[in-house]
CSV table of C-alpha atoms in Angstrom, one decimal:
chain,number,residue,atom,x,y,z
A,1,MET,CA,-46.6,45.9,-82.7
A,2,ARG,CA,-47.1,44.6,-79.5
A,3,GLN,CA,-44.4,44.8,-77.1
A,4,PHE,CA,-43.5,42.1,-74.6
A,5,ASP,CA,-42.8,42.7,-71.0
A,6,LEU,CA,-39.8,41.2,-70.1
A,7,THR,CA,-39.9,42.3,-66.4
A,8,PRO,CA,-40.8,38.9,-64.9
A,9,TYR,CA,-37.9,37.2,-66.6
A,10,ARG,CA,-35.4,39.9,-65.8
A,11,ARG,CA,-36.5,39.2,-61.9
A,12,SER,CA,-36.0,35.6,-62.2
A,13,THR,CA,-32.9,35.4,-64.2
A,14,ILE,CA,-29.4,36.4,-63.5
A,15,GLY,CA,-26.7,37.5,-65.9
A,16,PHE,CA,-29.1,38.0,-69.0
A,17,ASP,CA,-29.6,41.6,-68.9
A,18,ARG,CA,-27.7,42.2,-72.0
A,19,LEU,CA,-30.0,39.8,-74.0
A,20,PHE,CA,-33.1,41.3,-72.7
A,21,ASP,CA,-31.9,44.7,-73.8
A,22,MET,CA,-31.2,43.4,-76.9
A,23,LEU,CA,-34.6,42.0,-77.5
A,24,GLU,CA,-36.3,45.3,-76.1
A,25,ALA,CA,-34.1,47.4,-78.6
A,26,SER,CA,-35.0,45.2,-81.7
A,27,ALA,CA,-38.5,45.6,-80.6
A,28,ARG,CA,-38.3,49.4,-80.6
A,29,GLN,CA,-36.1,49.3,-83.8
A,30,ASN,CA,-38.4,47.0,-85.8
A,31,GLY,CA,-41.5,49.3,-85.1
A,32,GLY,CA,-39.6,52.3,-86.7
A,33,ASP,CA,-37.7,53.1,-90.0
A,34,ASN,CA,-37.1,49.8,-92.4
A,35,TYR,CA,-34.7,51.5,-94.5
A,36,PRO,CA,-32.8,50.3,-96.3
A,37,PRO,CA,-33.9,46.9,-96.5
A,38,PHE,CA,-31.7,43.9,-95.9
A,39,ASN,CA,-31.5,39.9,-95.5
A,40,LEU,CA,-29.8,38.0,-93.0
A,41,GLU,CA,-28.6,34.4,-94.3
A,42,ARG,CA,-27.0,31.5,-92.7
A,43,ILE,CA,-24.6,30.2,-95.4
A,44,ALA,CA,-23.1,27.2,-93.7
A,45,GLU,CA,-22.8,26.2,-89.7
A,46,ASP,CA,-20.7,29.3,-88.8
A,47,HIS,CA,-20.9,31.4,-91.6
A,48,TYR,CA,-23.6,34.2,-92.2
A,49,ARG,CA,-24.4,36.8,-94.6
A,50,ILE,CA,-26.2,40.3,-94.1
A,51,THR,CA,-27.1,41.8,-97.6
A,52,ILE,CA,-28.3,45.2,-97.6
A,53,ALA,CA,-30.2,47.0,-100.5
A,54,VAL,CA,-28.1,50.2,-101.0
A,55,ALA,CA,-29.2,51.2,-104.8
A,56,GLY,CA,-27.7,54.5,-105.6
A,57,PHE,CA,-24.9,54.7,-103.0
A,58,ARG,CA,-20.9,54.4,-104.0
A,59,ARG,CA,-18.7,52.7,-102.1
A,60,ASP,CA,-17.2,55.9,-100.6
A,61,GLU,CA,-20.5,56.9,-99.5
A,62,ILE,CA,-20.9,53.8,-97.1
A,63,GLU,CA,-19.1,53.0,-93.9
A,64,ILE,CA,-18.9,49.4,-92.1
A,65,VAL,CA,-17.6,49.9,-88.6
A,66,ALA,CA,-17.3,46.3,-86.5
A,67,GLN,CA,-16.6,46.5,-82.6
A,68,GLN,CA,-17.2,44.1,-80.0
A,69,ASN,CA,-20.9,42.7,-80.5
A,70,LEU,CA,-21.8,45.4,-82.9
A,71,LEU,CA,-21.9,46.0,-86.4
A,72,THR,CA,-22.8,49.3,-87.6
A,73,VAL,CA,-23.5,50.3,-91.4
A,74,LYS,CA,-24.0,53.8,-92.5
A,75,GLY,CA,-24.5,55.5,-95.5
A,76,LYS,CA,-24.4,59.0,-96.3
A,77,LYS,CA,-25.1,60.4,-99.9
A,78,ASP,CA,-23.2,63.1,-101.0
A,79,LYS,CA,-26.1,65.7,-102.3
A,80,ASP,CA,-23.5,68.4,-103.4
A,81,GLY,CA,-22.1,66.1,-105.9
A,82,ASP,CA,-25.1,65.7,-108.1
A,83,GLN,CA,-26.3,68.7,-110.1
A,84,SER,CA,-28.9,66.9,-112.0
A,85,ALA,CA,-32.3,68.3,-112.7
A,86,TYR,CA,-34.7,65.3,-111.9
A,87,LEU,CA,-38.2,65.1,-113.2
A,88,HIS,CA,-38.9,62.2,-110.7
A,89,LEU,CA,-37.1,61.2,-108.0
A,90,GLY,CA,-37.7,57.8,-107.0
A,91,ILE,CA,-34.6,56.0,-105.6
A,92,ALA,CA,-34.3,56.8,-101.9
A,93,THR,CA,-30.9,58.5,-101.3
A,94,ARG,CA,-31.2,59.5,-97.7
A,95,SER,CA,-28.8,58.7,-95.0
A,96,PHE,CA,-29.1,55.7,-93.1
A,97,GLU,CA,-27.8,53.9,-90.2
A,98,ARG,CA,-28.1,49.9,-89.6
A,99,ARG,CA,-27.0,48.4,-86.4
A,100,PHE,CA,-26.6,44.5,-85.9
A,101,GLU,CA,-25.8,43.0,-82.8
A,102,LEU,CA,-23.3,40.4,-83.3
A,103,ALA,CA,-22.8,37.1,-80.6
A,104,ASP,CA,-19.6,36.6,-79.1
A,105,PHE,CA,-16.7,35.5,-81.5
A,106,ILE,CA,-18.3,36.7,-84.6
A,107,ARG,CA,-15.9,38.7,-86.9
A,108,VAL,CA,-16.7,40.4,-90.1
A,109,GLU,CA,-14.8,38.1,-93.1
A,110,ASP,CA,-15.5,40.4,-96.0
A,111,ALA,CA,-17.7,43.4,-97.5
A,112,ARG,CA,-18.6,43.6,-101.2
A,113,LEU,CA,-20.9,46.1,-103.1
A,114,ASN,CA,-22.0,44.9,-106.1
A,115,ASP,CA,-25.4,45.9,-108.2
A,116,GLY,CA,-26.7,48.2,-105.7
A,117,LEU,CA,-26.3,45.3,-102.8
A,118,LEU,CA,-23.8,45.4,-100.0
A,119,THR,CA,-22.9,41.9,-98.8
A,120,VAL,CA,-21.2,41.7,-95.5
A,121,ASP,CA,-20.1,38.0,-94.5
A,122,LEU,CA,-19.4,37.1,-91.1
A,123,VAL,CA,-17.6,34.0,-89.5
A,124,ARG,CA,-17.9,32.6,-86.0
A,125,GLU,CA,-14.4,31.7,-84.8
A,126,VAL,CA,-14.6,30.2,-81.3
A,127,PRO,CA,-11.0,30.1,-79.8
A,128,GLU,CA,-9.6,26.6,-79.2
A,129,ALA,CA,-9.4,27.1,-75.4
A,130,LEU,CA,-13.2,27.6,-75.3
A,131,LYS,CA,-14.1,24.6,-77.6
A,132,PRO,CA,-15.4,21.6,-76.0
A,133,GLN,CA,-12.5,19.1,-75.5
A,134,THR,CA,-12.6,14.9,-75.2
A,135,ILE,CA,-10.5,13.9,-72.7
A,136,ALA,CA,-8.9,10.7,-73.3
A,137,ILE,CA,-9.3,7.9,-70.5
A,138,LYS,CA,-5.9,6.0,-69.7
A,139,THR,CA,-5.8,2.2,-68.3
A,140,GLY,CA,-2.8,0.7,-66.7
A,141,ALA,CA,-1.3,0.6,-63.3
A,142,PRO,CA,-2.3,3.2,-60.8
A,143,LEU,CA,-0.1,6.2,-60.4
A,144,ALA,CA,2.6,5.9,-57.6
A,145,ALA,CA,2.7,8.0,-54.7
A,146,ILE,CA,5.2,10.7,-54.8
A,147,GLU,CA,7.6,10.4,-51.4
A,148,SER,CA,9.3,13.7,-50.6
A,149,SER,CA,12.7,13.2,-49.1
A,150,PRO,CA,13.8,15.3,-46.0
A,151,ALA,CA,16.2,17.6,-48.4
A,152,ASP,CA,13.0,18.4,-50.4
A,153,GLU,CA,11.4,19.5,-47.1
A,154,THR,CA,14.5,21.9,-46.4
A,155,LYS,CA,14.1,23.5,-49.9
A,156,ALA,CA,10.5,24.4,-49.6
A,157,ALA,CA,10.9,26.1,-45.9
């Protein structure tokens, strides 16, 4: 896989270091192990879904950790509990760790394991203070100037 050199962009931009680091890390990760396979899906405007194929893993063998801007899904198969004598072992049971970089204000809403698929639902919740606001323009008489009295000036001093 061809890797892009982001050095010229790093020199000419300010404040995008995290973005470039994520792109480079993603390029390194995509060239390596693709286990387990997963789907990324946009359900609605601010709702997303990650579906990971975890056939053979039980719920207690999977750990999901969400922290600021990072979602980590780990699977660790308990080899001691299985005493079967397989003639052919074709279902992968190796441990894994998948990391997903999350944008600001993305939180995990739900996680479910069903039919060998782990589904993690994400939602973007932008705080009201950061959402765009429309400012109403009023009409009418101009605001009157506020006059200060000598008593107000002595209180201020």
